[in-house]
Amino acid sequence: MIVSSLRRCSLCLSSHSTIPIHSPLPYPPLLLLIPLRFLSVNPNEEDSPTLSLLVETLGFTPEAALSVCGKLRTNNSENVGSVISFFKGRGFTADQIRSMVRRFPEILRQHPERNLLPKLEFLGSKGLLGPDLGEFISSHPVILKRSLERFIIPNFNFYRTILESDKRAASPDIAIAPNMRYLLDNGVSKSNIAALLHRDDTVLHSSRARLREAMRVLKEMGLDPKKSTFQHALMAVLRMSKSSWESKARLYRNWGWSEAELLSAFRKYPLCMAVSEDKINRVMSFFVDRMGWRPSLIAEHPILLTQSLEKKTIPRALVLQFLHSKDMFEKHYSLAHFFKMSEKAFLERIARYQEAAPHILAIYKDEMNKPR
């Protein structure tokens, strides 16, 4: 039998269901302290075709299959087999079906043609086909428990207004819909919500209490939920504990930022609060101690805190130092912009100096490619 070892365990225990008064052991075996009803195996379950289907067709272990059978509370193995065949016939792998059953055992009680087919056809009509459909359903099988007319279609229409794509609207995790509606009702732009869904949907899985508190804090700071920076502010606040936030704020103040500068920097580029304290120290030390900048200048351009020191800031600083040594750097040009501009714009910029300084590009490339 598939779980004969489990049966032997239960039979052994049933013959010693009471602990001898004069047990030679200093304490009774731990197994004897466990009620037999949790260890005994129902022979009908062990021998059931359903259990065999789960083990032989989907690769469940006997123990995991027993657990599923216990949650199913049905002996209709014919329907279980039909559900498995239904998904396999639509390209679902055994791993995907096993994942679905593990997450949502009740799916095996669904009627394939009456309950499951209309939902898969709807999702397929919106672009979720083949591997995409299998991957989505295996990750979110509970959607198949929901009513097509009362839940799936209305939620699809809601997602569609935000994501502006049938395929993308068909696939979001249904658990985040309430938080998406909450953000929308509280003034967060659709583009910000779509960006959160694409970049970091863990934000949308936050508890309502945390989300509400984050919204309150950000509005008090004066951040506009319609602006693109708001999505980054929401990610920064929700990813961080209060103690971590206070520690980073204290660090910036230690480097000379005022409260007003700290708030202004966060409004301009919220991810300046998402970098590690080590990174804050290294960047501030580079600009303040080595470059001689005022701390307030970094507060005016907080994006500098998030850029790579080794791959962007230091190589450009060497180019700047070279230009200054040759008295070639335009005095009116913004130092901060020199470090902030895109790679393409930067290369175009220094190309202007190549005739007078042929080695300038080599200086930059050598520092960029230096092993770290």
Coordinates of C-alpha atoms in Angstrom, one line a residue, residues 77-322:
S77 CA -12.3 10.0 -7.7
E78 CA -14.0 10.1 -11.1
N79 CA -14.4 13.9 -10.9
V80 CA -10.8 14.3 -9.5
G81 CA -9.5 12.4 -12.5
S82 CA -11.6 14.6 -14.8
V83 CA -10.2 17.8 -13.3
I84 CA -6.6 16.5 -13.7
S85 CA -7.3 15.5 -17.3
F86 CA -9.0 18.8 -18.0
F87 CA -6.0 20.8 -17.0
K88 CA -3.5 18.5 -18.6
G89 CA -5.5 18.7 -21.8
R90 CA -5.0 22.5 -21.8
G91 CA -1.3 22.3 -21.4
F92 CA -0.9 22.6 -17.7
T93 CA 2.1 20.6 -16.4
A94 CA 2.0 18.1 -13.5
D95 CA 4.0 20.6 -11.4
Q96 CA 1.5 23.4 -12.1
I97 CA -1.5 21.2 -11.3
R98 CA 0.2 19.9 -8.1
S99 CA 0.8 23.5 -7.0
M100 CA -2.8 24.4 -7.7
V101 CA -4.1 21.4 -5.7
R102 CA -1.7 22.1 -2.8
R103 CA -2.8 25.7 -2.6
F104 CA -6.5 25.1 -3.3
P105 CA -7.5 21.4 -2.8
E106 CA -11.2 22.2 -3.4
I107 CA -10.4 22.7 -7.1
L108 CA -10.6 18.9 -7.4
R109 CA -14.3 19.2 -6.6
Q110 CA -15.1 21.7 -9.3
H111 CA -17.0 20.5 -12.4
P112 CA -14.5 20.9 -15.3
E113 CA -17.0 22.0 -18.0
R114 CA -19.5 23.8 -15.9
N115 CA -17.2 25.6 -13.4
L116 CA -13.7 25.7 -14.8
L117 CA -14.0 26.0 -18.6
P118 CA -15.9 29.3 -18.7
K119 CA -13.3 31.0 -16.5
L120 CA -10.3 29.7 -18.5
E121 CA -12.0 30.7 -21.7
F122 CA -12.6 34.3 -20.4
L123 CA -8.9 34.6 -19.3
G124 CA -7.8 33.2 -22.6
S125 CA -9.9 35.7 -24.5
K126 CA -8.0 38.4 -22.7
G127 CA -4.6 37.2 -23.7
L128 CA -3.7 34.7 -21.0
L129 CA -2.9 31.6 -23.1
G130 CA -0.5 28.6 -23.0
P131 CA 2.3 28.8 -20.5
D132 CA 1.1 32.3 -19.3
L133 CA -2.2 30.9 -18.3
G134 CA -0.7 27.8 -16.6
E135 CA 1.8 30.0 -14.6
F136 CA -0.9 32.4 -13.5
I137 CA -3.5 29.8 -12.4
S138 CA -1.0 27.7 -10.6
S139 CA 0.1 30.8 -8.6
H140 CA -3.4 32.0 -8.0
P141 CA -5.7 29.0 -8.2
V142 CA -8.3 30.5 -5.8
I143 CA -9.5 32.7 -8.6
L144 CA -11.2 29.6 -10.0
K145 CA -13.3 29.5 -6.8
R146 CA -14.7 33.0 -7.6
S147 CA -17.8 33.7 -9.6
L148 CA -17.1 34.7 -13.2
E149 CA -19.9 37.2 -13.4
R150 CA -19.7 38.6 -9.9
F151 CA -16.0 38.7 -9.3
I152 CA -13.6 37.9 -12.2
I153 CA -15.2 40.0 -14.9
P154 CA -15.8 43.1 -12.6
N155 CA -12.2 42.9 -11.3
F156 CA -10.9 42.5 -14.8
N157 CA -12.7 45.6 -15.9
F158 CA -11.3 47.5 -12.9
Y159 CA -7.7 46.4 -13.7
R160 CA -8.3 47.2 -17.3
T161 CA -9.0 50.9 -16.5
I162 CA -5.6 51.1 -14.7
L163 CA -3.3 48.8 -16.8
E164 CA -4.8 49.6 -20.2
S165 CA -4.0 46.1 -21.5
D166 CA -6.3 43.1 -21.6
K167 CA -3.5 40.6 -21.0
R168 CA -2.0 42.5 -18.0
A169 CA -5.5 43.1 -16.6
A170 CA -6.3 39.4 -16.7
S171 CA -3.3 38.4 -14.6
P172 CA -2.9 40.5 -11.4
D173 CA -3.2 38.8 -8.1
I174 CA -6.8 39.2 -7.0
A175 CA -5.8 39.8 -3.4
I176 CA -4.5 43.3 -4.3
A177 CA -7.6 44.6 -5.8
P178 CA -8.9 46.2 -2.6
N179 CA -5.7 48.1 -2.0
M180 CA -5.6 49.2 -5.6
R181 CA -9.1 50.6 -5.2
Y182 CA -8.1 52.3 -1.9
L183 CA -5.1 54.0 -3.5
L184 CA -7.3 55.1 -6.5
D185 CA -10.0 56.5 -4.1
N186 CA -7.3 58.4 -2.2
G187 CA -6.0 60.3 -5.2
V188 CA -3.1 58.1 -6.4
S189 CA -2.9 58.2 -10.2
K190 CA -3.5 55.2 -12.3
S191 CA 0.0 55.4 -13.7
N192 CA 1.5 55.2 -10.2
I193 CA -0.7 52.2 -9.3
A194 CA 0.3 50.5 -12.6
A195 CA 4.0 51.2 -11.9
L196 CA 3.7 49.7 -8.4
L197 CA 2.1 46.6 -9.8
H198 CA 4.9 46.3 -12.4
R199 CA 7.8 47.1 -10.1
D200 CA 7.0 46.1 -6.6
D201 CA 3.6 44.5 -6.0
T202 CA 4.6 43.7 -2.4
V203 CA 3.6 47.3 -1.7
L204 CA 0.0 46.4 -2.8
H205 CA 0.0 43.3 -0.5
S206 CA 0.6 45.5 2.5
S207 CA -2.1 45.5 5.2
R208 CA -4.7 48.2 4.9
A209 CA -3.6 49.7 8.2
R210 CA 0.0 50.1 7.0
L211 CA -1.1 51.4 3.7
R212 CA -3.4 54.0 5.4
E213 CA -0.7 55.1 7.7
A214 CA 1.8 55.4 4.8
M215 CA -0.7 57.5 2.9
R216 CA -1.2 59.8 5.9
V217 CA 2.5 60.3 6.4
L218 CA 3.2 61.1 2.8
K219 CA 0.3 63.5 2.5
E220 CA 1.5 65.3 5.7
M221 CA 5.0 65.6 4.0
G222 CA 3.3 67.3 1.1
L223 CA 3.8 64.7 -1.6
D224 CA 1.4 64.8 -4.4
P225 CA -0.2 61.3 -5.2
K226 CA -0.6 62.3 -8.8
K227 CA 3.2 62.8 -9.4
S228 CA 5.4 60.0 -10.5
T229 CA 7.6 60.4 -7.4
F230 CA 4.7 59.2 -5.2
Q231 CA 5.1 55.6 -6.1
H232 CA 8.8 55.7 -5.0
A233 CA 7.8 57.4 -1.8
L234 CA 5.2 54.8 -1.0
M235 CA 7.8 52.0 -1.7
A236 CA 10.4 53.7 0.5
V237 CA 8.0 54.1 3.5
L238 CA 6.4 50.7 3.3
R239 CA 9.7 48.8 2.9
M240 CA 11.2 50.5 6.0
S241 CA 10.6 50.2 9.7
K242 CA 10.1 53.4 11.7
S243 CA 13.4 52.8 13.5
S244 CA 15.2 52.4 10.2
W245 CA 13.7 55.6 8.9
E246 CA 14.7 57.6 12.0
S247 CA 18.2 56.2 11.9
K248 CA 18.7 57.3 8.3
A249 CA 17.2 60.7 9.0
R250 CA 19.6 61.1 11.9
L251 CA 22.5 60.2 9.6
Y252 CA 21.6 62.8 7.1
R253 CA 21.3 65.4 9.9
N254 CA 24.8 64.3 11.1
W255 CA 26.1 65.1 7.7
G256 CA 24.7 68.6 7.9
W257 CA 21.3 68.5 6.4
S258 CA 18.5 70.6 8.1
E259 CA 15.0 69.2 8.6
A260 CA 13.8 71.3 5.7
E261 CA 16.6 70.0 3.4
L262 CA 15.8 66.4 4.4
L263 CA 12.1 66.9 3.6
S264 CA 12.9 68.7 0.3
A265 CA 15.3 65.9 -0.7
F266 CA 12.7 63.2 0.0
R267 CA 10.1 65.1 -2.0
K268 CA 12.4 65.4 -5.0
Y269 CA 13.7 61.8 -5.0
P270 CA 12.2 59.6 -2.3
L271 CA 14.5 56.7 -3.0
C272 CA 17.3 58.6 -1.2
M273 CA 15.7 57.1 2.0
A274 CA 15.8 53.6 0.5
V275 CA 19.6 53.4 0.2
S276 CA 21.6 51.7 3.0
E277 CA 23.3 53.7 5.7
D278 CA 26.7 52.5 4.5
K279 CA 25.9 53.9 1.0
I280 CA 24.8 57.2 2.5
N281 CA 28.1 57.5 4.4
R282 CA 30.2 56.6 1.4
V283 CA 28.4 59.0 -1.0
M284 CA 28.3 61.9 1.4
S285 CA 32.0 61.3 2.3
F286 CA 33.0 61.3 -1.3
F287 CA 31.2 64.6 -2.2
V288 CA 31.8 66.4 1.0
D289 CA 35.3 65.2 2.0
R290 CA 36.9 64.5 -1.3
M291 CA 35.1 66.9 -3.7
G292 CA 34.6 69.7 -1.2
W293 CA 30.9 70.1 -1.8
R294 CA 28.5 71.7 0.7
P295 CA 26.2 69.0 2.1
S296 CA 23.2 71.1 1.0
L297 CA 24.2 70.7 -2.6
I298 CA 23.7 66.9 -2.3
A299 CA 20.3 67.6 -0.7
E300 CA 19.4 69.7 -3.7
H301 CA 20.3 66.7 -6.0
P302 CA 19.4 63.6 -3.9
I303 CA 19.5 61.3 -6.9
L304 CA 23.3 61.3 -6.5
L305 CA 22.9 59.2 -3.4
T306 CA 21.4 56.3 -5.4
Q307 CA 23.9 56.2 -8.2
S308 CA 26.9 53.8 -8.3
L309 CA 30.0 55.3 -6.8
E310 CA 32.3 52.9 -8.6
K311 CA 30.6 52.7 -12.0
K312 CA 29.4 56.3 -12.4
T313 CA 30.4 58.9 -9.8
I314 CA 34.1 58.2 -9.3
P315 CA 34.9 57.8 -13.1
R316 CA 33.1 61.1 -13.8
A317 CA 34.9 62.8 -11.0
L318 CA 38.2 61.8 -12.6
V319 CA 37.1 63.4 -15.9
L320 CA 36.0 66.5 -14.0
Q321 CA 39.4 66.7 -12.2
F322 CA 41.2 66.3 -15.5

